[in-house]
Amino acid sequence: MCLLLSRIIQANGGSPPLTYKKFLHVLSVLGEPEKPCRDVSAEDFLRCPTPADPELAYGVPSLADLGLEVQSETPWPGGETHALQRLHTHFQSQGWVSSFSKPRTVPNSLLPSTTALSPYLSLGCLSVRTFYHRLSSVYAQSKNHSLPPVSLQGQVLWREFFYTVASATPNFTKMEGNPICLQIHWYHEPESLEKWRTARTGFPWIDAIMTQLRQEGWIHHLARHAVACFLTRGDLWISWEEGMKVFEEFLLDADYSLNAGNWMWLSASAFFHKYTRIFCPVRFGRRTDPQGQYLRKYLPVLKNFPSQYIYEPWKAPKDVQLSAGCIIGKDYPCPMVCHTEASQRNLGLMRQVRTEQQKTAELTRDVTDDPMEAGLKRELQEEEELLEGAEPRSRSKRLSGSADHKSRPSSWTLETVRLSEDVT
DNA sequence: AGATCCGTTGACGGA
DNA sequence: ATCCGTCAACGGATC
C-alpha cells in the first residue's frame, strides 16, 4: 500500500493529484491493483467459528471490564465472518451492485442504503483488495455498470484518493500549516459545539443523525454531509477540526485520512468549492423521508408529531405540541439558530475569506517580482482594511507567506508514510 | 492570458 | 415518483 501511494504520487509528477479525476487518470496509467494472495471465500470463514467464550479463549477484556455500558444489540457485530457475510449479501444482487450510484442512496433509511462495509474495512475485518476484486468479477458479468465517482468501485477509490493526498500533505488533519486547506477564522463557541455534539441543536434532522452516530457508530455519508455542513459553513461556523474529532470519537469507521479529507470537503476548505450549496437542515432530510420515520426512531420524544411539523416542530401550534406530548423549549430544544439568517451570514463570511485569500495570493506573487513594491502594496491594503472596519472575528487569517497553493513551503516533503498502516 | 470546462450527492419549480 | 432545467451566489484545472 505504501508503495502504491508513492507510485501514484511519482506518476503524478511528485505531488499528489488534488482532484479525483486526475487521480483516476493516474490510476489508469498504473493499472489494476494486485489481487489478495488468496481469495478467501465466505465458506472458508464458516469453517472458523468464533469460540463460544471469546473472553476465555483470547483473554480479551469484556466491555464491562473496561467500564463501558454493554449494549444488548449492535448493528455492527465484529469480525471477518460478519464482514464477508455482509459483502456476500449485497453482492448477490448483481443489478444493485452494477447500477449503484452513491448520490441516489438515501441518508435516512432505517437500514443502511449502502453496503455499510466501512467499519469492517477501517477495522481491518475486510480486505479492500478482496472487496475490489469481488466487485470486478460482478462488473465482468454485467452488461454495463456505473462508473466512478458514483459507482461502488468509485467509493473505494475515494478512499485511496484521500489516502494519497493525506500521505503527502503536511498537517493534513489540521487547518494551520496545511497547504491545501483554506485558512478560515472559525468561531470558538464551545457551548454551540456541545449542542451539536450531544444532539441538542433543536433541528430534528441534525439531532437524529447525531443520535444515530452516538448510539450506533455509523451514519450514512449524506447524513455526515448534513451535520458537517451545519457545524461548519452552513450554520454554526465552527471549525471542521472540531467536527472531525467528534466523528473520530464515535464513528466505527473513523479513519485518519478519510475523516479529515471529507471534513475539509464539506466545509469547503479543500477539494470542494461550491460553497453556495448549503444543505437545509429541514428540507434535506424531508426530501427522502417526508413522514420522518428516521426522526421518530432516533428522537422518540418527537414521535407523535404529525409529519407536517416533525422536521420543524417549533412551528407546530401549542395544541399540536400538547397532543404530541412534547413541548418545544421544554421537552425538546428550540432551534439554536435561524438557518436562513445563519447561512446567509456565513455565505458572506466565506466570500470575504476567499476575496482576502485572492488578494493575499496576488501580493505573494508580487513579492517575487518586486519585494519593495509588494511591501508597500501590503501596507496600503492593510490600511484600507482598517478603514473599512472589518469585523475582526470574521476576518480570515493571513496565510503566512504560502497563500498561493502552487508555491508550497520548503518544508513540503513527500512523507511516504505509515499512514495506510494506521488506517487499514 | 483569457476563455472555457466541469466538478460524486443543493433547492426549487415544473413537467 | 422521478427527471430536468434553472438559478448564478464558485474556483481550479486546462487548453
Coordinates of C-alpha atoms (C1' of nucleotides) in Angstrom, one line a residue:
Chain A
M1 CA 0.0 0.0 0.0
C2 CA 2.7 2.5 0.9
L3 CA 4.5 1.5 -2.2
L4 CA 1.3 2.1 -4.2
L5 CA 0.8 5.6 -2.7
S6 CA 4.3 6.6 -3.6
R7 CA 3.9 5.2 -7.1
I8 CA 0.7 7.3 -7.6
I9 CA 2.5 10.4 -6.4
Q10 CA 5.5 9.7 -8.5
A11 CA 3.3 9.1 -11.6
N12 CA 1.7 12.4 -11.0
G13 CA 5.0 14.2 -11.1
G14 CA 6.0 14.2 -7.5
S15 CA 2.9 15.7 -5.8
P16 CA -0.5 14.1 -5.0
P17 CA -3.3 14.6 -7.5
L18 CA -5.7 17.0 -5.9
T19 CA -8.8 16.2 -8.0
Y20 CA -10.5 12.9 -8.2
K21 CA -10.4 12.9 -11.9
K22 CA -6.7 13.4 -12.1
F23 CA -6.3 10.6 -9.5
L24 CA -8.3 8.3 -11.8
H25 CA -6.2 9.2 -14.7
V26 CA -3.0 8.3 -12.8
L27 CA -4.5 5.0 -11.7
S28 CA -5.4 4.2 -15.3
V29 CA -1.8 4.6 -16.2
L30 CA -0.6 2.4 -13.3
G31 CA -3.1 -0.5 -14.0
E32 CA -5.0 -2.8 -11.7
P33 CA -4.1 -3.3 -8.0
E34 CA -2.7 -6.7 -7.0
K35 CA -5.1 -9.4 -6.0
P36 CA -5.0 -10.6 -2.4
C37 CA -2.7 -13.6 -2.1
R38 CA -5.6 -15.9 -1.8
D39 CA -9.3 -15.2 -2.5
V40 CA -10.9 -16.2 0.8
S41 CA -14.5 -17.3 0.5
A42 CA -17.3 -16.9 3.0
E43 CA -17.3 -20.7 3.3
D44 CA -13.7 -20.6 4.5
F45 CA -14.8 -18.5 7.4
L46 CA -17.8 -20.6 8.2
R47 CA -15.2 -23.3 9.0
C48 CA -13.6 -20.9 11.5
P49 CA -16.4 -20.3 14.1
T50 CA -15.8 -17.9 16.9
P51 CA -15.2 -19.7 20.2
A52 CA -18.2 -19.9 22.4
D53 CA -16.4 -17.8 25.0
P54 CA -14.0 -15.5 23.3
E55 CA -13.1 -13.9 26.7
L56 CA -11.8 -17.2 27.9
A57 CA -10.2 -18.2 24.6
Y58 CA -8.3 -14.9 24.0
G59 CA -8.3 -13.2 27.3
V60 CA -10.0 -10.1 25.8
P61 CA -11.5 -7.9 28.5
S62 CA -15.2 -7.5 28.3
L63 CA -16.9 -4.1 27.8
A64 CA -17.9 -4.2 31.4
D65 CA -14.3 -4.8 32.4
L66 CA -13.4 -1.7 30.6
G67 CA -16.2 0.2 32.4
L68 CA -18.3 0.6 29.2
E69 CA -22.0 0.1 29.0
V70 CA -23.0 -3.2 27.5
Q71 CA -25.4 -2.8 24.6
S72 CA -27.6 -5.8 24.1
E73 CA -27.6 -5.4 20.3
T74 CA -25.3 -3.8 17.9
P75 CA -25.9 -3.4 14.2
W76 CA -22.1 -4.0 13.8
P77 CA -21.0 -7.3 15.1
G78 CA -17.3 -7.5 14.7
G79 CA -15.1 -9.8 12.7
E80 CA -14.3 -11.0 9.2
T81 CA -17.1 -13.6 9.2
H82 CA -19.7 -10.9 9.5
A83 CA -17.8 -8.7 7.1
L84 CA -17.8 -11.4 4.4
Q85 CA -21.5 -12.2 5.1
R86 CA -22.4 -8.6 4.6
L87 CA -20.3 -8.5 1.4
H88 CA -21.9 -11.7 0.2
T89 CA -25.5 -10.5 0.9
H90 CA -25.0 -7.3 -1.1
F91 CA -23.2 -8.8 -3.9
Q92 CA -25.9 -11.4 -4.5
S93 CA -27.9 -8.6 -6.2
Q94 CA -25.9 -8.0 -9.3
G95 CA -28.3 -5.4 -10.5
W96 CA -27.9 -3.4 -7.4
V97 CA -24.1 -3.6 -7.4
S98 CA -23.9 -2.7 -11.1
S99 CA -26.2 0.3 -11.0
F100 CA -25.1 1.7 -7.7
S101 CA -24.9 5.4 -7.7
K102 CA -23.9 7.0 -4.4
P103 CA -25.7 10.3 -4.7
R104 CA -29.0 8.5 -5.1
T105 CA -28.7 6.4 -2.0
V106 CA -30.8 7.5 1.0
P107 CA -29.3 9.0 4.1
N108 CA -32.3 8.4 6.4
S109 CA -33.4 4.9 5.5
L110 CA -33.9 2.8 8.6
L111 CA -31.5 0.2 7.4
P112 CA -28.3 1.3 5.5
S113 CA -29.0 2.0 1.8
T114 CA -25.3 1.5 1.1
T115 CA -23.1 -1.6 1.8
A116 CA -22.1 -0.1 5.1
L117 CA -18.9 -2.1 5.0
S118 CA -16.8 0.9 6.1
P119 CA -16.4 -0.3 9.7
Y120 CA -15.2 -3.6 8.5
L121 CA -12.7 -2.0 6.1
S122 CA -11.4 0.5 8.5
L123 CA -11.0 -2.0 11.3
G124 CA -9.3 -4.5 9.1
C125 CA -12.0 -7.1 9.1
L126 CA -12.4 -7.0 5.4
S127 CA -9.5 -6.7 2.9
V128 CA -10.1 -3.9 0.5
R129 CA -8.5 -5.9 -2.2
T130 CA -11.0 -8.7 -1.7
F131 CA -13.8 -6.1 -2.0
Y132 CA -12.2 -4.6 -5.1
H133 CA -11.7 -7.9 -7.0
R134 CA -15.1 -9.3 -6.0
L135 CA -16.6 -6.2 -7.3
S136 CA -14.6 -6.5 -10.5
S137 CA -16.0 -10.0 -11.0
V138 CA -19.6 -8.8 -10.7
Y139 CA -18.8 -6.0 -13.1
A140 CA -17.4 -8.5 -15.5
Q141 CA -20.7 -10.4 -15.6
S142 CA -22.9 -7.4 -16.1
K143 CA -23.6 -5.7 -19.4
N144 CA -22.9 -2.3 -18.2
H145 CA -22.3 -0.8 -14.8
S146 CA -22.0 2.6 -13.2
L147 CA -18.6 4.3 -13.1
P148 CA -16.5 6.3 -10.7
P149 CA -17.1 8.6 -8.9
V150 CA -20.6 7.4 -8.2
S151 CA -20.1 3.7 -8.6
L152 CA -19.3 1.2 -5.9
Q153 CA -15.8 0.9 -7.2
G154 CA -15.7 4.7 -7.2
Q155 CA -16.4 4.7 -3.5
V156 CA -13.4 2.6 -2.6
L157 CA -11.3 4.7 -4.9
W158 CA -12.3 7.8 -3.0
R159 CA -10.7 6.1 0.0
E160 CA -7.5 5.7 -2.0
F161 CA -7.7 9.2 -3.2
F162 CA -7.8 10.6 0.3
Y163 CA -5.0 8.3 1.4
T164 CA -2.8 9.5 -1.4
V165 CA -3.3 13.2 -0.6
A166 CA -3.1 12.6 3.1
S167 CA 0.2 10.7 2.8
A168 CA 1.9 13.7 1.1
T169 CA 0.3 16.7 2.8
P170 CA 1.8 18.1 6.0
N171 CA -0.7 18.7 8.8
F172 CA -3.5 17.0 6.8
T173 CA -5.8 16.8 9.9
K174 CA -5.3 20.5 10.8
M175 CA -6.1 23.8 9.2
E176 CA -2.9 25.6 10.2
G177 CA 0.1 24.6 8.3
N178 CA -1.9 22.6 5.9
P179 CA -1.1 23.9 2.4
I180 CA -4.3 22.6 0.7
C181 CA -6.7 23.9 3.4
L182 CA -8.4 27.3 3.2
Q183 CA -7.5 29.3 6.2
I184 CA -10.6 30.4 8.0
H185 CA -11.2 32.2 11.3
W186 CA -13.9 29.9 12.6
Y187 CA -15.8 30.9 15.7
H188 CA -14.7 29.5 19.1
E189 CA -18.0 28.6 20.7
P190 CA -17.8 25.5 23.0
E191 CA -21.4 25.7 24.0
S192 CA -22.7 25.6 20.4
L193 CA -20.3 22.8 19.7
E194 CA -21.6 20.9 22.6
K195 CA -25.2 21.2 21.5
W196 CA -24.2 19.8 18.1
R197 CA -22.2 17.0 19.7
T198 CA -24.9 15.9 22.0
A199 CA -27.8 16.2 19.6
R200 CA -29.5 19.2 21.1
T201 CA -29.4 21.7 18.2
G202 CA -33.2 21.8 18.0
F203 CA -33.2 20.6 14.4
P204 CA -34.6 17.1 14.4
W205 CA -32.8 16.1 11.2
I206 CA -29.5 17.1 12.7
D207 CA -30.2 15.7 16.2
A208 CA -31.5 12.4 14.8
I209 CA -28.3 11.9 12.8
M210 CA -26.1 12.8 15.8
T211 CA -28.1 10.4 17.9
Q212 CA -27.6 7.6 15.5
L213 CA -23.9 8.4 15.4
R214 CA -23.6 8.2 19.1
Q215 CA -25.7 5.2 19.6
E216 CA -24.7 3.0 16.7
G217 CA -21.3 4.4 15.5
W218 CA -22.3 4.6 11.8
I219 CA -24.3 7.1 9.7
H220 CA -24.9 7.4 6.0
H221 CA -22.5 9.5 4.0
L222 CA -25.1 12.1 3.1
A223 CA -26.1 12.3 6.8
R224 CA -22.5 13.1 7.5
H225 CA -22.8 15.9 4.9
A226 CA -25.8 17.3 6.6
V227 CA -24.3 17.6 10.1
A228 CA -20.9 18.6 8.8
C229 CA -22.3 21.4 6.8
F230 CA -24.4 22.5 9.7
L231 CA -21.5 22.7 12.1
T232 CA -19.1 24.5 9.7
R233 CA -20.0 26.7 6.7
G234 CA -23.8 26.2 6.9
D235 CA -24.9 27.3 10.3
L236 CA -22.5 27.4 13.3
W237 CA -19.3 28.5 11.6
I238 CA -17.3 26.2 13.9
S239 CA -14.0 24.6 12.7
W240 CA -14.2 21.3 10.8
E241 CA -11.4 20.1 13.1
E242 CA -13.9 20.0 16.0
G243 CA -16.4 18.0 14.0
M244 CA -13.6 15.7 12.8
K245 CA -12.7 14.9 16.5
V246 CA -16.3 14.1 17.3
F247 CA -16.5 11.8 14.3
E248 CA -13.3 10.2 15.4
E249 CA -14.7 9.6 18.8
F250 CA -18.0 7.9 17.6
L251 CA -17.6 6.5 14.2
L252 CA -16.6 2.8 14.0
D253 CA -15.2 3.5 10.6
A254 CA -13.3 6.6 11.7
D255 CA -10.2 6.9 9.5
Y256 CA -7.4 9.4 9.7
S257 CA -7.3 10.3 6.0
L258 CA -11.0 10.0 5.1
N259 CA -12.3 11.8 8.1
A260 CA -10.0 14.8 7.6
G261 CA -10.4 14.8 3.9
N262 CA -14.2 14.7 4.0
W263 CA -14.4 17.4 6.7
M264 CA -12.3 19.7 4.5
W265 CA -14.5 18.8 1.6
L266 CA -17.8 19.6 3.4
S267 CA -16.5 22.8 5.0
A268 CA -15.3 23.9 1.6
S269 CA -11.8 24.2 2.9
A270 CA -10.3 22.0 0.2
F271 CA -11.4 19.9 -2.8
F272 CA -14.8 21.3 -2.9
H273 CA -15.6 25.0 -3.7
K274 CA -19.2 25.4 -4.5
Y275 CA -19.9 26.8 -1.0
T276 CA -23.1 28.4 -2.1
R277 CA -24.7 24.9 -2.0
I278 CA -25.8 24.8 1.6
F279 CA -27.8 21.9 3.0
C280 CA -31.1 23.0 4.6
P281 CA -31.4 21.2 7.9
V282 CA -35.2 21.0 7.4
R283 CA -35.6 20.2 3.7
F284 CA -32.7 17.9 3.0
G285 CA -34.0 15.1 5.2
R286 CA -37.6 15.7 4.3
R287 CA -36.8 15.0 0.6
T288 CA -36.3 11.3 1.1
D289 CA -38.3 10.7 4.3
P290 CA -41.3 13.0 4.3
Q291 CA -43.0 11.0 7.1
G292 CA -40.0 11.4 9.3
Q293 CA -39.7 7.7 10.2
Y294 CA -36.0 8.1 10.8
L295 CA -36.6 11.0 13.1
R296 CA -39.2 9.1 15.1
K297 CA -36.8 6.2 15.5
Y298 CA -33.9 8.2 16.8
L299 CA -35.8 11.0 18.6
P300 CA -38.7 9.2 20.2
V301 CA -39.6 12.4 22.1
L302 CA -40.9 13.7 18.8
K303 CA -42.5 10.5 17.6
N304 CA -46.1 11.7 18.0
F305 CA -45.7 14.9 15.9
P306 CA -47.7 15.0 12.7
S307 CA -45.4 14.6 9.6
Q308 CA -46.2 18.2 8.6
Y309 CA -44.3 19.5 11.6
I310 CA -41.8 16.8 12.5
Y311 CA -38.9 18.5 10.7
E312 CA -39.6 21.8 12.3
P313 CA -41.6 21.1 15.4
W314 CA -41.2 24.7 16.8
K315 CA -43.6 25.7 14.1
A316 CA -46.3 23.5 15.5
P317 CA -49.1 25.3 17.3
K318 CA -49.2 24.8 21.0
D319 CA -52.2 22.4 20.9
V320 CA -50.4 20.2 18.4
Q321 CA -47.3 20.2 20.7
L322 CA -49.6 19.3 23.6
S323 CA -51.3 16.4 21.9
A324 CA -47.9 15.2 20.7
G325 CA -46.8 15.2 24.3
C326 CA -43.8 17.3 23.6
I327 CA -43.5 21.0 24.3
I328 CA -40.7 22.7 22.3
G329 CA -38.4 24.6 24.6
K330 CA -39.1 22.2 27.4
D331 CA -39.1 18.6 26.2
Y332 CA -37.1 19.2 23.1
P333 CA -35.0 22.3 22.5
C334 CA -35.9 25.3 20.3
P335 CA -33.7 25.6 17.2
M336 CA -30.3 27.0 18.2
V337 CA -30.1 29.3 15.2
C338 CA -32.3 30.7 12.5
H339 CA -31.0 28.7 9.5
T340 CA -31.9 31.4 6.9
E341 CA -30.0 34.1 8.8
A342 CA -27.1 32.0 9.8
S343 CA -26.5 30.5 6.4
Q344 CA -26.7 33.9 4.7
R345 CA -24.3 35.4 7.1
N346 CA -21.9 32.5 6.7
L347 CA -22.1 32.8 2.9
G348 CA -20.9 36.3 3.2
L349 CA -18.1 35.3 5.5
M350 CA -17.0 32.6 3.1
R351 CA -17.0 35.1 0.2
Q352 CA -14.9 37.5 2.3
V353 CA -12.4 34.8 3.2
R354 CA -11.9 34.0 -0.4
T355 CA -11.6 37.5 -1.6
E356 CA -8.9 38.1 1.0
Q357 CA -7.2 35.0 0.1
Q358 CA -7.1 36.1 -3.5
K359 CA -5.7 39.5 -2.5
T360 CA -3.0 37.8 -0.4
A361 CA -2.2 35.5 -3.3
E362 CA -1.7 38.4 -5.6
L363 CA 0.6 40.1 -3.1
T364 CA 2.6 36.9 -2.7
R365 CA 3.1 36.8 -6.4
D366 CA 4.1 40.5 -6.4
V367 CA 6.7 39.7 -3.8
T368 CA 8.6 37.5 -6.3
D369 CA 8.5 40.3 -8.8
D370 CA 9.4 43.3 -6.7
P371 CA 9.6 42.9 -3.0
M372 CA 9.7 46.6 -2.2
E373 CA 6.7 47.5 -4.2
A374 CA 4.7 44.5 -2.8
G375 CA 5.6 45.5 0.7
L376 CA 4.1 48.9 0.0
K377 CA 1.0 47.4 -1.5
R378 CA 0.6 45.2 1.5
E379 CA 0.7 48.2 3.8
L380 CA -1.8 50.0 1.7
Q381 CA -4.1 47.1 1.7
E382 CA -3.9 46.8 5.5
E383 CA -4.7 50.4 5.9
E384 CA -7.7 50.0 3.6
E385 CA -9.0 47.1 5.6
L386 CA -8.7 49.1 8.8
L387 CA -10.6 51.9 7.3
E388 CA -13.3 49.5 6.2
G389 CA -13.5 48.5 9.8
A390 CA -14.0 44.8 9.1
E391 CA -15.2 42.8 12.0
P392 CA -12.1 41.1 13.4
R393 CA -13.9 37.9 14.1
S394 CA -15.0 37.4 10.6
R395 CA -11.6 38.1 9.0
S396 CA -9.7 35.3 7.7
K397 CA -6.2 34.7 8.9
R398 CA -3.5 35.6 6.6
L399 CA -1.7 32.6 5.1
S400 CA 1.8 33.0 6.4
G401 CA 3.5 33.5 3.1
S402 CA 2.0 30.5 1.4
A403 CA -1.3 31.7 0.2
D404 CA -0.5 30.7 -3.3
H405 CA -1.0 27.0 -3.1
K406 CA 1.2 26.5 -6.1
S407 CA 4.2 27.7 -4.2
R408 CA 4.4 25.3 -1.4
P409 CA 6.6 25.9 1.6
S410 CA 10.0 24.4 1.5
S411 CA 9.1 22.0 4.3
W412 CA 6.8 20.3 1.9
T413 CA 8.2 16.8 1.7
L414 CA 6.9 13.5 0.4
E415 CA 6.5 11.5 3.5
T416 CA 5.7 8.1 2.2
V417 CA 4.3 7.1 5.2
R418 CA 2.9 4.6 7.6
L419 CA -0.4 6.2 7.2
S420 CA -2.0 3.4 5.4
E421 CA -1.0 1.1 8.1
D422 CA -2.8 3.2 10.6
V423 CA -6.0 3.2 8.8
T424 CA -6.5 -0.1 7.1
Chain B
dA1 C1' -3.6 35.3 -20.7
dG2 C1' -8.3 34.6 -21.1
dA3 C1' -11.9 31.7 -22.2
dT4 C1' -13.8 27.5 -21.2
dC5 C1' -14.8 23.4 -18.9
dC6 C1' -16.6 21.0 -15.2
dG7 C1' -17.0 19.1 -10.5
dT8 C1' -19.9 12.2 -6.6
dT9 C1' -24.7 13.8 -4.0
dG10 C1' -28.5 22.0 -3.3
dA11 C1' -33.0 23.9 -3.7
dC12 C1' -36.8 24.7 -6.3
dG13 C1' -40.4 24.6 -9.5
dG14 C1' -42.5 22.4 -13.3
dA15 C1' -43.4 18.5 -16.4
Chain C
dA1 C1' -42.3 9.3 -8.1
dT2 C1' -38.7 10.9 -10.9
dC3 C1' -36.5 13.7 -14.0
dC4 C1' -35.0 18.1 -15.7
dG5 C1' -33.8 23.0 -16.3
dT6 C1' -32.9 27.0 -13.8
dC7 C1' -30.8 29.7 -10.5
dA8 C1' -26.0 32.3 -10.9
dA9 C1' -24.1 33.0 -5.0
dC10 C1' -17.7 29.3 -7.4
dG11 C1' -12.9 28.3 -8.4
dG12 C1' -9.3 25.2 -10.2
dA13 C1' -7.5 23.0 -14.0
dT14 C1' -6.8 23.1 -18.6
dC15 C1' -6.0 24.5 -23.2

